[in-house]
């Protein structure tokens, strides 16, 4: 998508490598007014009764911003009949929904017969929650800054690609983890403030700043995960991962667990699993599944989905069948392996590398750009 279609007036400033010098690269005037100032976060789909709380007053506004309902501290509403979006605002510091406190406002938006509950929150305040939801707030500050820049770039890219959709991100690992105001921490909030507006760009566009928990020593080329190559996401060594959780792991699957997980392959009782091919990163490309009704080769990524990402933590694994019929799995790393390794970032920061060095290691050929809305 070209910048002319993005929704606000911004200046992109590339951060130079010589001292504190900055170079203004370009300005653009987009064709609409959505902007990047606020993020639309899908919280859930509404039921027949939804309850919102705050410390103060709650106000319900219709599509014309006319007040249609007011409540003090607690609001109960059945949103299922609504035909147009309504907003819930507060004069307090948060709106609590299903036990979680959120900054900003809540929008109830009818789409295709369902009502979406969407948190509309200023971008930097959204990041106050995302960074500590993704990594421990006790980590070194340079690792926290690296995560803040990654998270900001990620949501900007999502906002561009989902501009015509009803929300930008959700609260899960499908996009970025977001646990609301109660998750915020002074250390991670400082990392967000220290990098305010800073994103990663490649040839003038915000990058796909994918990240994962632990690469197991080497990151993966996205073509081996999602089928398309991205120049700045080339596989790199990540030796600092050794210090992190899930660098090395093992698990076991009983025959019944394996049969149930792979039942959709229609191979009968699973007899064995044999790694057929690997990528250069040593992650499994194809694995042959042998059953009483035949055999089939499937991708390592497909096997991970079938067995569960919490059990098969990455596709960098080996597997063998034990004498008791169970399957023993041992592997390295956790996650898809593309882009920044969070535990690698942790190790690099502990070794006194700053966040720019960390990000430049995992995203090759990128520039650092600061967005300033005029």
Coordinates of C-alpha atoms in Angstrom, one line a residue:
X1 CA 0.0 0.0 0.0
X2 CA 1.4 3.4 -1.0
X3 CA 1.8 6.1 1.7
X4 CA -0.6 8.3 -0.2
X5 CA -3.3 6.1 1.0
X6 CA -2.3 6.2 4.7
X7 CA -4.4 8.3 7.0
X8 CA -2.7 11.3 8.5
X9 CA 0.0 13.9 7.7
X10 CA 3.4 12.6 8.9
X11 CA 7.1 13.5 8.6
X12 CA 9.5 10.6 8.4
X13 CA 12.9 11.3 9.9
X14 CA 15.6 8.8 9.3
X15 CA 17.9 8.6 12.3
X16 CA 21.5 9.0 11.1
X17 CA 24.5 7.0 12.3
X18 CA 26.7 10.0 12.8
X19 CA 26.2 11.5 16.2
X20 CA 22.7 13.0 16.7
X21 CA 22.3 14.1 13.1
X22 CA 18.8 13.6 11.6
X23 CA 17.8 13.7 8.0
X24 CA 14.3 14.6 6.8
X25 CA 13.4 12.1 4.1
X26 CA 9.9 12.9 3.1
X27 CA 6.5 14.3 3.9
X28 CA 3.2 13.0 2.5
X29 CA -0.4 14.1 2.6
X30 CA -2.6 11.1 2.6
X31 CA -6.0 10.9 1.0
X32 CA -8.1 10.3 4.2
X33 CA -8.2 11.1 7.9
X34 CA -7.9 7.9 9.8
X35 CA -4.5 8.6 11.2
X36 CA -2.2 6.6 13.4
X37 CA -3.0 8.4 16.6
X38 CA -5.4 5.7 17.9
X39 CA -5.5 1.9 17.7
X40 CA -8.6 -0.2 17.3
X41 CA -8.3 -3.3 19.4
X42 CA -10.9 -6.1 19.2
X43 CA -11.7 -7.3 22.7
X44 CA -14.5 -9.7 22.0
X45 CA -17.9 -10.2 20.4
X46 CA -20.8 -9.0 22.5
X47 CA -23.5 -11.1 24.2
X48 CA -26.9 -10.0 25.3
X49 CA -25.6 -8.4 28.4
X50 CA -22.3 -6.5 28.7
X51 CA -21.2 -4.8 31.8
X52 CA -18.7 -1.9 31.9
X53 CA -17.2 -0.3 35.0
X54 CA -15.2 2.8 35.9
X55 CA -14.4 5.1 38.8
X56 CA -16.6 8.0 37.7
X57 CA -19.2 8.4 35.0
X58 CA -19.9 6.3 31.9
X59 CA -21.6 7.8 28.9
X60 CA -23.0 6.1 25.9
X61 CA -22.9 8.1 22.6
X62 CA -24.7 7.4 19.4
X63 CA -23.3 7.7 15.9
X64 CA -23.9 11.5 16.0
X65 CA -22.1 11.8 19.4
X66 CA -25.4 12.4 21.2
X67 CA -25.7 11.1 24.7
X68 CA -28.2 8.3 24.9
X69 CA -27.4 6.9 28.3
X70 CA -25.4 7.8 31.4
X71 CA -24.4 5.7 34.4
X72 CA -22.2 6.1 37.5
X73 CA -19.5 3.5 38.0
X74 CA -21.4 0.6 36.3
X75 CA -23.2 0.3 33.0
X76 CA -25.2 -2.7 31.9
X77 CA -26.3 -2.8 28.3
X78 CA -27.6 -5.2 25.7
X79 CA -25.8 -4.3 22.5
X80 CA -27.2 -7.1 20.2
X81 CA -30.1 -5.0 18.8
X82 CA -28.0 -2.0 17.7
X83 CA -27.8 -1.2 14.0
X84 CA -25.1 1.5 14.1
X85 CA -21.9 1.9 16.2
X86 CA -22.1 3.4 19.6
X87 CA -19.3 4.6 21.9
X88 CA -18.8 4.3 25.7
X89 CA -16.6 7.0 27.2
X90 CA -15.7 7.9 30.8
X91 CA -14.4 10.8 32.8
X92 CA -12.3 8.3 34.7
X93 CA -8.9 6.8 33.9
X94 CA -10.2 3.5 32.6
X95 CA -13.2 1.4 31.5
X96 CA -13.2 -2.1 33.0
X97 CA -14.6 -4.9 30.8
X98 CA -14.7 -8.5 31.8
X99 CA -12.3 -7.9 34.6
X100 CA -9.7 -6.0 32.6
X101 CA -9.2 -2.2 32.7
X102 CA -8.6 -0.4 29.4
X103 CA -7.5 3.1 28.6
X104 CA -9.4 5.1 26.0
X105 CA -13.0 4.3 25.0
X106 CA -15.1 1.3 24.0
X107 CA -16.9 1.1 20.7
X108 CA -19.7 -1.4 20.1
X109 CA -19.8 -2.0 16.4
X110 CA -22.4 -4.2 14.6
X111 CA -20.8 -6.3 11.8
X112 CA -22.5 -9.2 9.9
X113 CA -25.0 -9.9 12.6
X114 CA -22.6 -9.7 15.4
X115 CA -21.5 -6.8 17.7
X116 CA -17.8 -6.3 18.1
X117 CA -16.4 -4.8 21.4
X118 CA -13.5 -2.6 20.3
X119 CA -11.1 -0.6 22.5
X120 CA -10.1 2.7 20.8
X121 CA -6.9 3.7 22.5
X122 CA -4.1 6.2 21.8
X123 CA -1.2 4.4 20.2
X124 CA 1.5 5.1 22.8
X125 CA -0.9 4.2 25.6
X126 CA -1.7 1.0 23.7
X127 CA 2.0 0.2 23.8
X128 CA 2.2 0.9 27.5
X129 CA 0.3 -2.4 27.9
X130 CA 1.7 -4.4 24.9
X131 CA 5.4 -4.2 25.8
X132 CA 5.0 -5.7 29.3
X133 CA 2.4 -8.2 28.0
X134 CA 5.0 -9.5 25.5
X135 CA 8.2 -9.4 27.6
X136 CA 9.0 -9.1 31.4
X137 CA 9.2 -5.6 32.6
X138 CA 12.4 -6.6 34.6
X139 CA 14.4 -7.0 31.4
X140 CA 17.3 -4.7 30.5
X141 CA 16.0 -1.3 29.2
X142 CA 17.6 -1.7 25.8
X143 CA 15.6 -4.9 25.2
X144 CA 12.5 -3.1 26.3
X145 CA 13.1 -0.3 23.9
X146 CA 13.7 -2.8 21.1
X147 CA 10.4 -4.5 21.9
X148 CA 8.6 -1.1 22.0
X149 CA 9.9 -0.2 18.5
X150 CA 9.0 -3.6 17.2
X151 CA 5.5 -3.4 18.7
X152 CA 4.9 0.1 17.3
X153 CA 6.1 -0.8 13.9
X154 CA 3.9 -3.9 13.9
X155 CA 0.7 -2.1 14.8
X156 CA 1.4 0.7 12.2
X157 CA 1.8 -1.9 9.5
X158 CA -1.5 -3.6 10.7
X159 CA -3.3 -0.3 10.7
X160 CA -2.2 0.3 7.1
X161 CA -3.2 -3.1 5.9
X162 CA -6.5 -3.3 7.8
X163 CA -7.6 0.3 7.2
X164 CA -10.9 -0.8 5.7
X165 CA -11.5 -3.5 8.3
X166 CA -13.4 -3.0 11.6
X167 CA -10.3 -3.3 13.8
X168 CA -6.5 -3.2 13.6
X169 CA -5.4 -5.9 16.1
X170 CA -6.8 -8.2 18.7
X171 CA -5.4 -9.0 22.2
X172 CA -3.7 -12.3 21.4
X173 CA -0.6 -13.7 19.9
X174 CA -2.5 -13.7 16.6
X175 CA -1.3 -10.0 16.5
X176 CA 0.2 -8.7 19.7
X177 CA -0.6 -9.6 23.3
X178 CA -2.5 -6.7 25.0
X179 CA -3.7 -7.0 28.6
X180 CA -4.9 -3.5 29.4
X181 CA -4.0 -0.9 31.9
X182 CA -3.4 -3.2 34.8
X183 CA -0.4 -4.8 33.0
X184 CA 1.5 -1.5 32.7
X185 CA 4.8 -1.0 34.4
X186 CA 7.0 2.1 34.9
X187 CA 10.0 0.4 33.2
X188 CA 8.2 -0.6 30.1
X189 CA 6.3 2.7 29.9
X190 CA 9.6 4.5 30.0
X191 CA 10.9 2.4 27.1
X192 CA 7.8 3.4 25.1
X193 CA 8.3 7.1 26.0
X194 CA 12.0 6.9 25.2
X195 CA 11.3 5.6 21.7
X196 CA 8.1 7.7 21.1
X197 CA 7.0 7.6 17.5
X198 CA 10.0 5.5 16.4
X199 CA 9.4 2.7 13.8
X200 CA 11.4 0.6 11.4
X201 CA 11.2 1.2 7.7
X202 CA 12.6 -0.5 4.6
X203 CA 12.7 1.5 1.3
X204 CA 10.3 4.0 2.9
X205 CA 7.6 1.7 4.2
X206 CA 7.0 0.3 7.7
X207 CA 8.3 -3.2 7.9
X208 CA 6.6 -6.4 9.0
X209 CA 8.4 -6.5 12.4
X210 CA 7.7 -10.1 13.3
X211 CA 9.1 -11.3 16.6
X212 CA 9.0 -14.5 18.6
X213 CA 10.1 -15.9 22.0
X214 CA 13.4 -17.8 21.2
X215 CA 14.9 -18.8 17.9
X216 CA 17.0 -21.6 19.3
X217 CA 20.1 -20.1 17.9
X218 CA 19.1 -19.1 14.4
X219 CA 16.1 -17.2 13.0
X220 CA 14.0 -18.5 10.1
X221 CA 13.3 -17.2 6.6
X222 CA 9.6 -16.4 6.3
X223 CA 9.4 -18.3 3.0
X224 CA 9.8 -21.5 5.1
X225 CA 6.9 -20.5 7.4
X226 CA 4.4 -18.5 5.3
X227 CA 5.6 -19.2 1.8
X228 CA 6.9 -15.8 0.8
X229 CA 10.4 -14.3 1.3
X230 CA 11.0 -10.9 2.7
X231 CA 14.5 -9.3 2.1
X232 CA 14.9 -7.7 5.5
X233 CA 13.8 -10.9 7.4
X234 CA 16.6 -13.1 6.2
X235 CA 17.7 -15.9 8.6
X236 CA 20.5 -14.8 11.0
X237 CA 22.4 -16.4 13.9
X238 CA 21.1 -15.6 17.3
X239 CA 23.7 -17.0 19.7
X240 CA 22.4 -15.0 22.7
X241 CA 19.2 -17.2 22.7
X242 CA 21.1 -19.7 24.9
X243 CA 20.4 -17.6 27.9
X244 CA 16.7 -17.7 27.5
X245 CA 13.7 -19.8 28.4
X246 CA 12.7 -22.5 25.9
X247 CA 16.1 -22.5 24.2
X248 CA 16.1 -26.3 24.8
X249 CA 13.0 -28.3 25.6
X250 CA 11.5 -31.7 25.4
X251 CA 8.1 -33.3 25.6
X252 CA 6.3 -36.6 25.2
X253 CA 3.1 -37.6 23.4
X254 CA 1.2 -40.8 24.3
X255 CA -0.1 -43.0 21.5
X256 CA -3.7 -41.8 22.3
X257 CA -2.6 -38.1 22.2
X258 CA -0.9 -38.6 18.9
X259 CA -3.8 -40.5 17.4
X260 CA -6.3 -37.9 18.5
X261 CA -4.2 -34.9 17.3
X262 CA -3.5 -36.5 13.8
X263 CA -6.9 -38.1 13.3
X264 CA -7.7 -35.6 10.6
X265 CA -5.0 -37.1 8.4
X266 CA -7.1 -40.3 8.1
X267 CA -4.1 -42.6 8.5
X268 CA -5.5 -44.8 11.2
X269 CA -3.3 -45.6 14.2
X270 CA -0.1 -43.6 14.1
X271 CA 2.9 -46.0 13.9
X272 CA 5.8 -43.5 13.5
X273 CA 6.8 -40.0 12.5
X274 CA 10.0 -39.6 10.5
X275 CA 11.7 -36.3 9.6
X276 CA 11.9 -36.3 5.8
X277 CA 13.6 -32.9 5.1
X278 CA 14.9 -29.9 7.0
X279 CA 15.6 -26.3 6.1
X280 CA 19.1 -24.7 6.4
X281 CA 18.0 -23.5 9.8
X282 CA 17.6 -27.1 10.8
X283 CA 13.9 -26.6 11.3
X284 CA 11.7 -29.4 10.0
X285 CA 10.4 -28.8 6.4
X286 CA 8.5 -32.1 5.9
X287 CA 7.8 -35.0 8.2
X288 CA 6.4 -38.4 7.1
X289 CA 3.5 -39.6 9.2
X290 CA 3.1 -43.4 9.1
X291 CA -0.2 -45.0 10.1
X292 CA -2.0 -48.3 9.8
X293 CA -3.9 -47.0 6.8
X294 CA -1.0 -45.5 4.9
X295 CA 1.5 -42.7 5.1
X296 CA 1.6 -39.0 4.3
X297 CA 4.2 -36.2 4.3
X298 CA 3.1 -32.9 5.9
X299 CA 4.9 -29.7 6.6
X300 CA 6.6 -29.2 10.0
X301 CA 4.5 -26.1 10.5
X302 CA 1.3 -28.1 9.9
X303 CA 2.4 -30.7 12.5
X304 CA 3.0 -27.9 15.0
X305 CA -0.6 -26.7 14.5
X306 CA -2.0 -30.2 14.9
X307 CA 0.0 -31.0 18.0
X308 CA -0.3 -27.5 19.6
X309 CA 2.2 -24.8 19.7
X310 CA 2.4 -25.1 23.5
X311 CA 3.6 -28.7 23.2
X312 CA 5.6 -28.5 19.9
X313 CA 7.2 -25.2 20.8
X314 CA 9.0 -24.8 17.4
X315 CA 9.7 -26.7 14.3
X316 CA 13.4 -27.1 15.2
X317 CA 13.0 -30.5 16.7
X318 CA 13.7 -34.2 16.5
X319 CA 11.3 -37.0 17.3
X320 CA 11.5 -40.7 18.0
X321 CA 9.1 -43.5 19.0
X322 CA 9.8 -45.1 22.3
X323 CA 9.4 -48.8 23.2
X324 CA 6.2 -48.1 25.1
X325 CA 4.7 -46.6 22.0
X326 CA 4.9 -43.0 23.0
X327 CA 6.7 -40.3 21.0
X328 CA 9.6 -38.4 22.5
X329 CA 10.3 -34.9 21.1
X330 CA 13.3 -32.7 21.8
X331 CA 13.7 -29.3 20.3
X332 CA 15.3 -25.8 20.3
X333 CA 13.5 -22.4 20.5
X334 CA 10.0 -21.3 20.8
X335 CA 7.8 -19.7 18.2
X336 CA 7.8 -19.3 14.4
X337 CA 11.4 -18.1 14.5
X338 CA 10.9 -15.1 12.1
X339 CA 12.3 -11.7 12.9
X340 CA 13.4 -10.6 16.4
X341 CA 14.1 -13.2 19.0
X342 CA 12.9 -11.7 22.3
X343 CA 15.3 -13.8 24.4
X344 CA 18.1 -13.0 21.9
X345 CA 17.3 -9.3 22.4
X346 CA 17.5 -9.9 26.2
X347 CA 21.0 -11.5 25.9
X348 CA 22.3 -8.8 23.6
X349 CA 21.0 -6.0 26.0
X350 CA 22.7 -7.7 28.9
X351 CA 25.9 -7.6 26.9
X352 CA 25.6 -3.8 26.6
X353 CA 24.2 -3.6 23.1
X354 CA 21.7 -0.8 22.5
X355 CA 18.3 -1.2 21.0
X356 CA 19.4 0.0 17.6
X357 CA 22.1 -2.6 17.4
X358 CA 19.7 -5.3 18.4
X359 CA 17.1 -4.3 15.8
X360 CA 19.6 -3.9 13.1
X361 CA 20.8 -7.4 13.7
X362 CA 17.4 -9.0 13.3
X363 CA 16.1 -6.8 10.5
X364 CA 18.7 -6.4 7.8
X365 CA 19.0 -3.2 5.8
X366 CA 16.2 -1.3 7.7
X367 CA 16.2 2.4 8.7
X368 CA 14.9 4.0 11.9
X369 CA 12.2 6.5 11.2
X370 CA 10.2 8.8 13.6
X371 CA 6.6 9.6 12.8
X372 CA 5.5 13.1 13.8
X373 CA 1.9 14.0 13.2
X374 CA 1.6 17.7 12.1

